[in-house]
PDB file of C-alpha atoms in Angstrom:
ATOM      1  CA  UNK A   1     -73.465 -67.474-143.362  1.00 48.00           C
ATOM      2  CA  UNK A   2     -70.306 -67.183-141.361  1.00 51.00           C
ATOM      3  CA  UNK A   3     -70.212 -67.799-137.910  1.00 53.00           C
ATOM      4  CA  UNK A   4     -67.882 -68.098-134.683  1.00 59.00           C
ATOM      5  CA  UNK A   5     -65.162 -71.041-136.380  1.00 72.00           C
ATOM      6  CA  UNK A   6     -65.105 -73.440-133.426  1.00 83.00           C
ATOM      7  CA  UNK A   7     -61.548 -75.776-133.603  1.00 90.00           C
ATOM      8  CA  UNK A   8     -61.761 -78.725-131.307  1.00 93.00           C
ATOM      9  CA  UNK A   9     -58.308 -80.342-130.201  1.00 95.00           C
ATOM     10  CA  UNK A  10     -58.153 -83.788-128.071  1.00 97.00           C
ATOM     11  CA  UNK A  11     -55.782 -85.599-127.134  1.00 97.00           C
ATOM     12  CA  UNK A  12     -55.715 -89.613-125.338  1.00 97.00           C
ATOM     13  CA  UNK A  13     -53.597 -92.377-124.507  1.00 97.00           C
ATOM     14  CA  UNK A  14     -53.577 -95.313-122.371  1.00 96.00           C
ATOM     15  CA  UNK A  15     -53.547 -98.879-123.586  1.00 94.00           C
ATOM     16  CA  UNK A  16     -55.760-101.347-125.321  1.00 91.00           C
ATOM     17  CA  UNK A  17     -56.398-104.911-125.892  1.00 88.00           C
ATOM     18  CA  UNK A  18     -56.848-105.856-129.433  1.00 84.00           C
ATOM     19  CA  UNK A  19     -57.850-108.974-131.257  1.00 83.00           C
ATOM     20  CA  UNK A  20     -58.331-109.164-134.585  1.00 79.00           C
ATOM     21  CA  UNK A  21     -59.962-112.099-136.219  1.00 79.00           C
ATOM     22  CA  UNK A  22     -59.775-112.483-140.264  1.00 72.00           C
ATOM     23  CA  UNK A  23     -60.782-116.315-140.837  1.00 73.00           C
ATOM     24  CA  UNK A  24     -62.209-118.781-137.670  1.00 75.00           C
ATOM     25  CA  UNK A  25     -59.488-119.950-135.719  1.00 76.00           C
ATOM     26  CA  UNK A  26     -57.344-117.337-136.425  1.00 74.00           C
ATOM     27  CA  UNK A  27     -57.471-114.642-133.652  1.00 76.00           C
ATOM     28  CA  UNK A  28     -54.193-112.811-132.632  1.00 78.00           C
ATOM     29  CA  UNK A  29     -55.052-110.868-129.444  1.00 82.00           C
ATOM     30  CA  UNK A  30     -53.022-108.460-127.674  1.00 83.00           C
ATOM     31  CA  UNK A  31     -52.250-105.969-125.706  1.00 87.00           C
ATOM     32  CA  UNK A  32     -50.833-102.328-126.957  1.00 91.00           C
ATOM     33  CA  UNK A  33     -50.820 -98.762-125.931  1.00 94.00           C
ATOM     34  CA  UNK A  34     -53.290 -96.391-128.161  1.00 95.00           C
ATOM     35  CA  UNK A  35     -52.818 -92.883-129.018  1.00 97.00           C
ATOM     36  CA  UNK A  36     -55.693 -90.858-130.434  1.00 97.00           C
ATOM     37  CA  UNK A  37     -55.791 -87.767-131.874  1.00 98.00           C
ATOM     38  CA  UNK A  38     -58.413 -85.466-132.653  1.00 97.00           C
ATOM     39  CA  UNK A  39     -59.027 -81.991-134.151  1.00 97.00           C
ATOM     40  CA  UNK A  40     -62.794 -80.542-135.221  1.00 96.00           C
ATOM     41  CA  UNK A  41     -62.889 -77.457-137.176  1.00 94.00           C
ATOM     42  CA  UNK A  42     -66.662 -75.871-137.944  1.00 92.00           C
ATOM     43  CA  UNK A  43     -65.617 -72.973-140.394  1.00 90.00           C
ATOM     44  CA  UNK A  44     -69.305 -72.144-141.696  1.00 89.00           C
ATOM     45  CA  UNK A  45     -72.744 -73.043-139.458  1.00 88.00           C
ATOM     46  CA  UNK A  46     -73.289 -76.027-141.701  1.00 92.00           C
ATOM     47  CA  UNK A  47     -69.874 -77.346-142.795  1.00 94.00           C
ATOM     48  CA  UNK A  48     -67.518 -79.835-140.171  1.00 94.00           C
ATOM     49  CA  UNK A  49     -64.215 -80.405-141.108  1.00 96.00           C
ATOM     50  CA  UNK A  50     -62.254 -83.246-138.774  1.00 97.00           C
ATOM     51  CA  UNK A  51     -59.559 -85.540-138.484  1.00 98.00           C
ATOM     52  CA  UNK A  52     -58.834 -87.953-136.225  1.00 98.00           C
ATOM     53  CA  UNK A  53     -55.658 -90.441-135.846  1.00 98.00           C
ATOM     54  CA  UNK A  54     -55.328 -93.538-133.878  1.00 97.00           C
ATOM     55  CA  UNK A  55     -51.766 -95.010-132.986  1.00 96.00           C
ATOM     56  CA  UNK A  56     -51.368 -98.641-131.975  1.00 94.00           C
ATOM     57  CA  UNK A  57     -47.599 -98.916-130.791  1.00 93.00           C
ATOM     58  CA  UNK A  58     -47.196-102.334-129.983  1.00 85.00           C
ATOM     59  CA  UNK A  59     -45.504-103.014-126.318  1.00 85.00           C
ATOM     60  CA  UNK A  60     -44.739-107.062-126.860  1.00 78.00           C
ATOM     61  CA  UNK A  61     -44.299-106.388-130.159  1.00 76.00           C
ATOM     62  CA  UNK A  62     -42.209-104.702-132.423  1.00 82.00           C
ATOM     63  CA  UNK A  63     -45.757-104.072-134.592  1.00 86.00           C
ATOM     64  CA  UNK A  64     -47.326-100.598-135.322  1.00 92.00           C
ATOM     65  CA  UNK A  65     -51.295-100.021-136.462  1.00 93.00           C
ATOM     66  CA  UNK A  66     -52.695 -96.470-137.420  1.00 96.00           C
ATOM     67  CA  UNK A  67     -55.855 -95.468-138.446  1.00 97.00           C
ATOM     68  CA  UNK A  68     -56.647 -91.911-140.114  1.00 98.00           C
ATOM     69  CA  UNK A  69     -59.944 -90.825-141.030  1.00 98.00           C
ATOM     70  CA  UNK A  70     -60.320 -87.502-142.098  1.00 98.00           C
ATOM     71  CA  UNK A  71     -63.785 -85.983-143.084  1.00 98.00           C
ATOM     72  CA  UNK A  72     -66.125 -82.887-144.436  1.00 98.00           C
ATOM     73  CA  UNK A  73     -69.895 -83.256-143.192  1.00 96.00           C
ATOM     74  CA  UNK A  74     -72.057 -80.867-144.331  1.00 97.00           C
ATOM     75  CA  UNK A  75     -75.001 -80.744-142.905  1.00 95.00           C
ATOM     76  CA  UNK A  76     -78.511 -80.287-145.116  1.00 96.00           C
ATOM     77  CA  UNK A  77     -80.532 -79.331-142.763  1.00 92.00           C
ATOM     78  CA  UNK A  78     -83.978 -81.089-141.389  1.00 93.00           C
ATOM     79  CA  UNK A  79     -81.250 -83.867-139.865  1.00 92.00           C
ATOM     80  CA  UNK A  80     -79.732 -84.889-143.244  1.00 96.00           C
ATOM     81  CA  UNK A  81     -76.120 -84.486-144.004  1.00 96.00           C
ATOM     82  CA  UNK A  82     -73.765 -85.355-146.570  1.00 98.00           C
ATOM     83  CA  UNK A  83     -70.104 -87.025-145.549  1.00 97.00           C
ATOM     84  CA  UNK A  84     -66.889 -87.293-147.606  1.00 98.00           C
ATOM     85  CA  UNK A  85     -64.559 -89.226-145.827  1.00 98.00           C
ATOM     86  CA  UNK A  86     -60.847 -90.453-146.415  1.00 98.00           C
ATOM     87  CA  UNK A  87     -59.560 -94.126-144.801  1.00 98.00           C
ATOM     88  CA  UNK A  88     -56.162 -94.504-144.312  1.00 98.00           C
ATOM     89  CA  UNK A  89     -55.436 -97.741-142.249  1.00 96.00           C
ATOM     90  CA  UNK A  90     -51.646 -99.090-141.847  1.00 96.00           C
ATOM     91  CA  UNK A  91     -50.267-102.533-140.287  1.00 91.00           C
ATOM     92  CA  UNK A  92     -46.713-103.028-140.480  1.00 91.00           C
ATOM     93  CA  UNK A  93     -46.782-106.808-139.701  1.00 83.00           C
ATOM     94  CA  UNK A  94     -49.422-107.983-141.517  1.00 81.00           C
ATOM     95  CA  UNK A  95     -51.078-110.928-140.943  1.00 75.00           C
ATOM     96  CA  UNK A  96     -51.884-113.600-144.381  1.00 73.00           C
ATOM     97  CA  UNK A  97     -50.157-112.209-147.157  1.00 77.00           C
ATOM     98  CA  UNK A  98     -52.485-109.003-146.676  1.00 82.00           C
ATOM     99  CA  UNK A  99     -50.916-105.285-147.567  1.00 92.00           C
ATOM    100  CA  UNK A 100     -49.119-102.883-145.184  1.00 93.00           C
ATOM    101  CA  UNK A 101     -51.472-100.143-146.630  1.00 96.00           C
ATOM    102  CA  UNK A 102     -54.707 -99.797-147.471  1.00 95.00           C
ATOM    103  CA  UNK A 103     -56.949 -96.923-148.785  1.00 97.00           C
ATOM    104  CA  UNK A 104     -60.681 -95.688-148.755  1.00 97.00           C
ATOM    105  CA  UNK A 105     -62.347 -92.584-149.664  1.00 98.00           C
ATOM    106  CA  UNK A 106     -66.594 -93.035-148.633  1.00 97.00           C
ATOM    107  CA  UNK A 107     -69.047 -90.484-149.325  1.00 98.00           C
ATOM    108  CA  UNK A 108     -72.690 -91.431-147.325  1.00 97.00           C
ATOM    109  CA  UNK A 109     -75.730 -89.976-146.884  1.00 97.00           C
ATOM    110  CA  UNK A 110     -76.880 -89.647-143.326  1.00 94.00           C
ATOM    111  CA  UNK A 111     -79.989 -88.698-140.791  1.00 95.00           C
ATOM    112  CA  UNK A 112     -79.594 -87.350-137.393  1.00 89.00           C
ATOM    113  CA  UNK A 113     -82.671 -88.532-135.084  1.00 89.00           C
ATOM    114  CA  UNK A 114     -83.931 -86.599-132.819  1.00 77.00           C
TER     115      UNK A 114
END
């Protein structure tokens, strides 16, 4: 059944200190100002539709990250859901040969507690 579609909208920045570790002795750590971005979206009592974006400008370096995750939960009721999810994650200064781009599309099952 339809009810009252709820749309959710945030909005943060500030900065962020990242280190990313692929292999031992190989940590790059930094700082760099983060930009998130957020929007929730509840068309039906039991569907969630969402998006969410995360911008890491770098401030030292000429480098930028982003993460996008965009989803459709639908809940089953008795605190199990379903979740289709799509990964995109960008680096454009890779580190080890790795790609600029990379791609995943999940689908879990999941249980609320509680």
């Amino acid at each position: 059944p339809l009810h009252e579609k709820k749309i959710t909208l945030t909005i943060e920045a500030g900065l962020s200190y990242l280190l990313e570790e692929y292999t031992p002795n190989t940590a790059h750590k930094y700082i760099t100002a983060r930009v998130q971005t957020g929007i929730k979206w509840t068309p039906w009592e039991n569907v969630t539709i969402s998006d969410r974006l995360d911008l890491y400008p770098g401030i030292e370096e000429n480098e930028l990250k982003m993460r996008n995750e965009a989803s459709v939960v639908f809940d089953l009721g008795s605190g199990w859901g379903v979740d289709l999810s799509s990964v995109f994650d960008y680096n454009s200064d890779p580190t080890g040969g790795k790609k600029k781009s990379d791609h995943q599309l999940l689908l879990s099952l999941n249980f609320k507690f509680g």
